[in-house]
Amino acid sequence: MEHLPTELIGNIISRLGPARDVVIASTTCKQWRHAFCSHLPTLSFSSNDWPSDHGTSQLEILVSRTLLQTTGLQGLSISMDEIGEFSASVVISWLTGVDPNYQGFSCLKSLSLKYVSISALDLSLLLTACPKIEILDLVNLEIAMSDTQHKVELRSPTLKSICVEQISLDEFILEADSLERLHLKDCQLKLIKLVGKGTLKQLVIDYVTSNAVTSTHLDIGDNLLENLEVVDIYEFTIIWPQFYKMISRSSKLRRLRLWDVFFDDKNEIVDLETFSVCFPQLSHLSLWYVYLRDGVHYALPGSSHLENVIEMELGWTTINELFPDWVEGLVKRCPNLRKLVIHGQDMDSEETEECMRLTSLIKHLINDKYEHVEV
C-alpha cells in the first residue's frame, strides 16, 4: 500500500461508504491521514451509520469537525432521516465560526441534502460557496423562512442537474445558466420560476401541487426550452395554452410523457397535430386516456403522422368502449411504431372482467392490422 499514490488511496477509502468508516480508516497511518485530508473525493453522512446514543447536536458537531479536516471533496451527501431535526445551518455556522475562511466546498461538484433543516438564506449561501457545483439533490428539507421571506432563491452558473423532492414552499426561483435537468417530485409549490440560457434538456414534474386553491404556476421563458429533449409530467395540473406555448419551440424533443395530468380548463384538448408540427424528432410518446368532449377523441384531432415515434405507452383511469378506438387511432398515426405498452388501474371484479375483454380486443386488433407492433 505504501507504494500507491496518495490520490489513489483517497479514492479507495472513500469507497468504504459511511463517513464513520472513512474517518476510522484515516487513522491507519500518516499516508492514509494525508489522503483523507487532501485527496478524499466523496463523503457520505447518514444517521444510520452512527451509534443510536448520538444525539442531534453530537452529530452536527461530528459532521462539522469531519468536514473541517477535508479540503478536496467533490461529492458530499448528508441524510439524517432516523434522528430528530438535524440542522445544516448549525453545521455551516460551526464551520465558518471555527474557520472564517473555510474553503471546504470549493471543489464540490455534487451535493445531496436529505431530511435536514436549513434556512432559506443558508441554502442560498451554501450554493454560492460551491463554485463548481454541478449536481444538487434536495430531499425533504425543513426550510426556515424569515417573517418577510416567502421564497427560496438559488443561483449557480455551473449547476447542471437539480432534484427537489418533498418540499413545501410558496415560491421556488432558480437561476442557473448551465442547467440541463430539472426534476420536481412530491412538492407543494405555488410558483416555479427558472431563469437560464436555454441549456435545459430534461424537465420532469412528478406529483407537484399548489398549497393554494389555484394550480401551480410554471414560469419558464420560451427561449429556455429550445434544447429540451425530455418532458415527463405526472399528476400535475396543466394550463395547456401556457404549457404548450412554453414547449412549442422544443423541436429537439424526443420523449414526451403526459401521464395522469389534469387540465385547468376541462375543454382543452391535446392533439397529435400539435405534436407532429412542433416535435418532429419525437420517438417515445406516453399519454393518459381522459374524458371525451363532444364526441372528439382526446389527442386525435388532425391527420398528421408521427413518423419517428417507435414506442408508445398508454394508460387510463376509467376504461370504456371507446378506449380501443382511441388506441387504434394513435397507432394508426405512428406508422413506424414498434412497441405499444398499455397500463391499467386497480379495479373491482366487474371492472376486471370488462378490462380483460377490452384489452383482449385491443391486442387482437393491433396484431391483426399492425403485425409489426409488439403489444
XYZ file of C-alpha atoms in Angstrom:
375
model
C 0.000 0.000 0.000
C 2.872 2.388 0.735
C 3.750 2.402 -2.963
C 0.300 3.584 -4.078
C -0.185 7.266 -4.959
C -1.883 9.213 -2.183
C -4.640 10.288 -4.579
C -5.481 6.635 -5.249
C -5.595 5.833 -1.524
C -8.044 8.710 -1.035
C -10.233 7.212 -3.760
C -10.069 3.766 -2.168
C -11.038 4.807 1.363
C -13.881 6.991 0.040
C -15.435 3.792 -1.369
C -15.883 2.402 2.153
C -19.180 4.312 2.086
C -20.234 5.646 5.506
C -18.270 8.650 6.756
C -17.732 6.886 10.096
C -15.795 4.064 8.403
C -13.837 6.533 6.289
C -12.779 8.502 9.389
C -11.689 5.307 11.168
C -9.688 4.198 8.116
C -7.935 7.566 8.015
C -6.262 6.792 11.375
C -4.388 3.806 9.901
C -1.197 5.717 9.134
C 0.154 9.151 8.159
C -0.216 8.445 4.448
C -3.876 7.480 4.824
C -4.430 10.523 7.043
C -2.957 12.754 4.356
C -5.127 11.062 1.720
C -8.213 11.692 3.857
C -7.430 15.356 4.407
C -6.270 16.302 0.909
C -7.433 13.682 -1.603
C -10.802 12.360 -0.422
C -13.217 12.701 -3.388
C -16.555 11.808 -1.719
C -18.046 11.623 1.759
C -21.462 10.351 2.869
C -23.066 11.047 6.256
C -26.130 9.059 7.325
C -27.936 8.850 10.652
C -27.925 5.048 10.299
C -24.138 4.896 10.420
C -23.645 6.261 13.945
C -24.404 4.756 17.377
C -28.021 5.276 18.449
C -26.915 7.143 21.590
C -25.563 10.009 19.479
C -27.945 12.959 19.756
C -28.627 15.513 17.046
C -26.222 18.105 18.431
C -23.445 15.493 18.662
C -23.958 14.516 15.015
C -23.915 18.165 13.953
C -20.528 18.591 15.658
C -19.178 15.308 14.223
C -20.174 16.294 10.681
C -18.698 19.766 11.134
C -15.382 18.528 12.554
C -15.042 15.926 9.808
C -15.696 18.458 7.060
C -13.132 20.836 8.569
C -10.447 18.192 8.003
C -11.138 17.672 4.303
C -10.133 20.152 1.603
C -10.788 18.496 -1.766
C -14.263 16.954 -1.541
C -16.035 16.637 -4.883
C -19.127 14.808 -3.594
C -20.959 15.291 -0.276
C -24.142 13.593 0.953
C -25.918 14.247 4.277
C -29.012 12.156 5.050
C -30.479 12.254 8.572
C -33.882 10.565 8.354
C -33.516 8.457 11.518
C -32.956 11.216 14.071
C -34.559 14.434 15.240
C -34.155 17.714 13.437
C -30.588 17.885 12.095
C -29.638 21.465 11.244
C -27.423 22.069 8.235
C -27.482 25.749 9.228
C -25.774 24.841 12.517
C -23.088 22.938 10.576
C -22.473 25.916 8.280
C -22.278 28.296 11.264
C -19.907 25.939 13.076
C -17.601 25.640 10.059
C -17.390 29.379 9.391
C -17.183 30.152 13.117
C -14.103 27.952 13.580
C -12.595 28.957 10.242
C -13.956 32.218 8.751
C -12.031 31.463 5.537
C -13.346 27.894 5.236
C -12.924 26.698 1.640
C -14.015 23.079 2.089
C -16.692 23.334 -0.603
C -14.518 24.956 -3.259
C -14.087 21.666 -5.202
C -17.572 20.270 -4.583
C -19.382 19.097 -7.738
C -22.184 17.031 -6.182
C -24.234 17.889 -3.065
C -27.127 15.925 -1.568
C -29.105 17.117 1.464
C -31.853 14.823 2.762
C -34.022 15.088 5.870
C -32.218 18.092 7.331
C -33.297 21.590 8.279
C -31.746 24.723 6.840
C -32.714 28.354 6.494
C -33.507 29.725 3.040
C -30.609 32.165 3.393
C -28.097 29.475 4.387
C -29.213 27.259 1.496
C -28.550 30.105 -0.902
C -25.187 30.884 0.716
C -24.205 27.210 0.671
C -24.784 27.023 -3.078
C -22.753 30.201 -3.555
C -19.917 28.576 -1.588
C -19.806 25.765 -4.176
C -18.354 27.488 -7.299
C -18.027 24.161 -9.177
C -21.348 22.548 -8.209
C -22.994 20.520 -10.992
C -25.459 18.181 -9.227
C -27.801 19.198 -6.383
C -30.362 16.955 -4.633
C -32.673 18.465 -2.010
C -35.000 15.933 -0.384
C -37.475 16.539 2.444
C -35.831 19.691 3.744
C -37.322 21.739 6.543
C -36.634 25.223 5.185
C -36.831 28.039 7.718
C -38.123 31.385 6.466
C -37.894 34.851 7.949
C -41.085 36.800 8.644
C -40.660 38.781 5.426
C -39.477 35.874 3.263
C -41.788 33.550 1.324
C -39.481 32.100 -1.297
C -36.249 30.261 -1.925
C -33.894 31.799 -4.482
C -30.901 29.780 -5.678
C -28.230 30.924 -8.122
C -25.435 28.936 -9.723
C -23.655 29.435 -13.061
C -22.311 25.844 -13.053
C -25.300 23.774 -11.880
C -26.348 21.144 -14.454
C -28.844 18.960 -12.578
C -31.199 19.625 -9.670
C -33.750 17.361 -7.996
C -36.168 18.903 -5.480
C -38.310 16.371 -3.609
C -40.859 16.533 -0.762
C -40.517 20.261 -0.165
C -43.277 22.768 0.524
C -42.735 26.402 -0.489
C -44.609 29.404 -1.815
C -42.029 30.239 -4.460
C -39.019 28.375 -5.798
C -36.798 30.516 -8.023
C -33.721 29.057 -9.689
C -31.197 30.989 -11.748
C -28.851 28.525 -13.442
C -27.237 29.328 -16.789
C -25.914 25.780 -17.370
C -28.897 23.756 -16.132
C -29.652 20.623 -18.180
C -32.034 18.699 -15.868
C -34.822 19.935 -13.583
C -36.725 17.327 -11.538
C -39.509 18.312 -9.137
C -41.158 15.496 -7.174
C -43.842 15.304 -4.458
C -43.675 19.047 -3.792
C -46.160 21.741 -2.831
C -45.257 24.903 -4.744
C -47.261 27.950 -5.753
C -44.656 29.251 -8.202
C -41.776 27.582 -10.015
C -39.556 30.055 -11.862
C -36.499 29.158 -13.916
C -34.018 31.703 -15.250
C -31.259 30.493 -17.567
C -29.742 30.471 -21.030
C -31.565 27.702 -22.871
C -29.449 24.704 -21.838
C -32.318 22.682 -20.287
C -32.660 19.185 -21.788
C -34.864 17.346 -19.268
C -37.966 18.651 -17.493
C -39.544 16.197 -15.028
C -42.535 17.198 -12.879
C -43.761 14.337 -10.712
C -46.800 14.939 -8.495
C -46.379 18.652 -7.827
C -49.355 20.525 -6.372
C -50.049 24.008 -5.113
C -50.647 24.620 -1.428
C -53.263 27.142 -2.535
C -56.626 26.796 -4.261
C -55.130 27.609 -7.660
C -52.794 25.387 -9.672
C -49.008 25.683 -9.536
C -47.697 28.421 -11.818
C -44.793 27.355 -14.007
C -42.700 30.315 -15.186
C -40.064 29.215 -17.707
C -39.162 31.536 -20.562
C -39.906 30.286 -24.100
C -36.283 30.755 -25.127
C -35.060 28.457 -22.314
C -36.630 25.313 -23.789
C -35.231 25.264 -27.328
C -32.846 22.388 -26.497
C -35.360 20.360 -24.493
C -35.196 16.612 -25.254
C -37.354 15.062 -22.494
C -40.625 16.268 -20.942
C -42.113 13.973 -18.274
C -45.231 15.231 -16.485
C -47.070 13.092 -13.911
C -50.064 14.116 -11.768
C -49.729 17.821 -12.420
C -52.366 20.387 -13.339
C -51.567 21.880 -16.735
C -52.817 25.175 -18.107
C -52.447 23.797 -21.610
C -52.204 27.045 -23.678
C -49.490 28.322 -21.329
C -47.685 24.976 -21.177
C -47.888 24.448 -24.941
C -46.566 27.963 -25.553
C -43.551 27.099 -23.407
C -42.631 23.787 -25.053
C -43.771 24.504 -28.631
C -40.255 25.646 -29.584
C -38.705 22.398 -28.362
C -38.055 20.993 -31.838
C -35.425 18.584 -30.429
C -37.932 16.856 -28.133
C -37.522 13.057 -28.238
C -39.604 11.892 -25.264
C -42.959 13.308 -24.169
C -44.963 11.897 -21.262
C -48.257 13.440 -20.141
C -49.314 10.921 -17.508
C -52.404 11.309 -15.355
C -52.348 15.079 -15.903
C -55.182 17.434 -15.048
C -56.241 20.306 -17.256
C -57.081 23.655 -15.707
C -59.725 24.085 -18.418
C -61.684 20.857 -18.947
C -62.474 21.899 -22.519
C -58.812 21.761 -23.535
C -57.803 19.030 -25.985
C -54.211 17.990 -26.641
C -53.857 16.809 -30.226
C -51.322 14.866 -32.272
C -51.382 17.563 -34.944
C -49.618 19.840 -32.465
C -47.051 17.147 -31.636
C -46.363 16.416 -35.310
C -45.699 20.047 -36.187
C -43.720 21.047 -33.095
C -41.823 17.842 -32.249
C -40.547 16.244 -35.489
C -37.910 14.173 -33.638
C -40.348 12.657 -31.126
C -39.603 8.929 -30.700
C -41.266 7.995 -27.373
C -44.802 9.131 -26.528
C -46.781 8.406 -23.335
C -50.389 9.569 -22.971
C -53.162 9.129 -20.439
C -56.717 8.404 -21.577
C -59.069 11.095 -20.331
C -62.638 12.220 -20.947
C -64.083 12.790 -24.400
C -65.699 16.106 -25.268
C -68.414 16.464 -27.928
C -67.518 13.057 -29.349
C -63.950 14.132 -30.173
C -61.214 11.671 -29.246
C -58.629 13.215 -26.956
C -55.274 13.590 -28.791
C -56.698 12.508 -32.169
C -57.807 15.703 -33.998
C -55.925 16.284 -37.271
C -54.398 13.842 -39.721
C -50.622 14.295 -39.478
C -48.397 11.324 -38.696
C -45.687 11.000 -36.078
C -43.096 9.387 -38.320
C -40.367 8.880 -35.725
C -42.408 7.501 -32.818
C -41.203 3.930 -32.219
C -42.548 3.317 -28.702
C -45.817 4.397 -27.116
C -47.259 3.946 -23.613
C -50.963 4.460 -22.939
C -52.729 4.492 -19.580
C -56.231 5.005 -18.258
C -58.229 5.580 -15.091
C -61.710 4.782 -16.436
C -61.912 2.382 -19.355
C -64.904 2.279 -21.720
C -65.973 1.056 -25.177
C -64.242 3.995 -26.876
C -60.816 3.118 -25.484
C -59.904 0.537 -28.206
C -60.820 3.069 -30.925
C -58.631 5.656 -29.224
C -55.716 3.207 -29.060
C -56.053 2.237 -32.713
C -56.330 5.884 -33.727
C -52.999 6.604 -32.047
C -51.291 3.526 -33.524
C -52.538 4.437 -36.998
C -50.888 7.858 -36.715
C -47.492 6.308 -35.872
C -46.521 4.276 -38.982
C -43.102 3.268 -37.610
C -44.309 2.208 -34.170
C -42.552 -0.914 -32.851
C -43.777 -1.273 -29.262
C -47.097 -0.490 -27.525
C -47.483 -0.724 -23.741
C -50.859 -0.298 -22.029
C -51.128 0.396 -18.290
C -54.271 -0.024 -16.168
C -55.500 0.674 -12.663
C -56.687 -1.361 -9.658
C -60.334 -2.327 -10.096
C -63.155 -4.462 -8.717
C -64.167 -7.827 -10.219
C -66.719 -6.394 -12.654
C -64.242 -3.820 -13.952
C -61.581 -6.507 -14.230
C -63.796 -8.617 -16.485
C -64.581 -5.635 -18.731
C -60.914 -4.634 -18.809
C -59.861 -8.146 -19.846
C -62.422 -8.128 -22.630
C -61.363 -4.724 -23.974
C -57.617 -5.333 -23.676
C -58.019 -8.681 -25.431
C -59.903 -6.837 -28.160
C -57.090 -4.301 -28.449
C -54.413 -6.989 -28.628
C -56.206 -8.866 -31.419
C -56.953 -5.612 -33.233
C -53.330 -4.483 -33.211
C -51.931 -7.934 -34.005
C -54.285 -8.358 -36.985
C -53.821 -4.929 -38.538
C -50.365 -3.879 -37.317
C -48.220 -7.000 -37.231
C -45.001 -5.030 -36.790
C -46.136 -3.677 -33.392
C -45.311 -5.596 -30.203
C -48.171 -5.231 -27.702
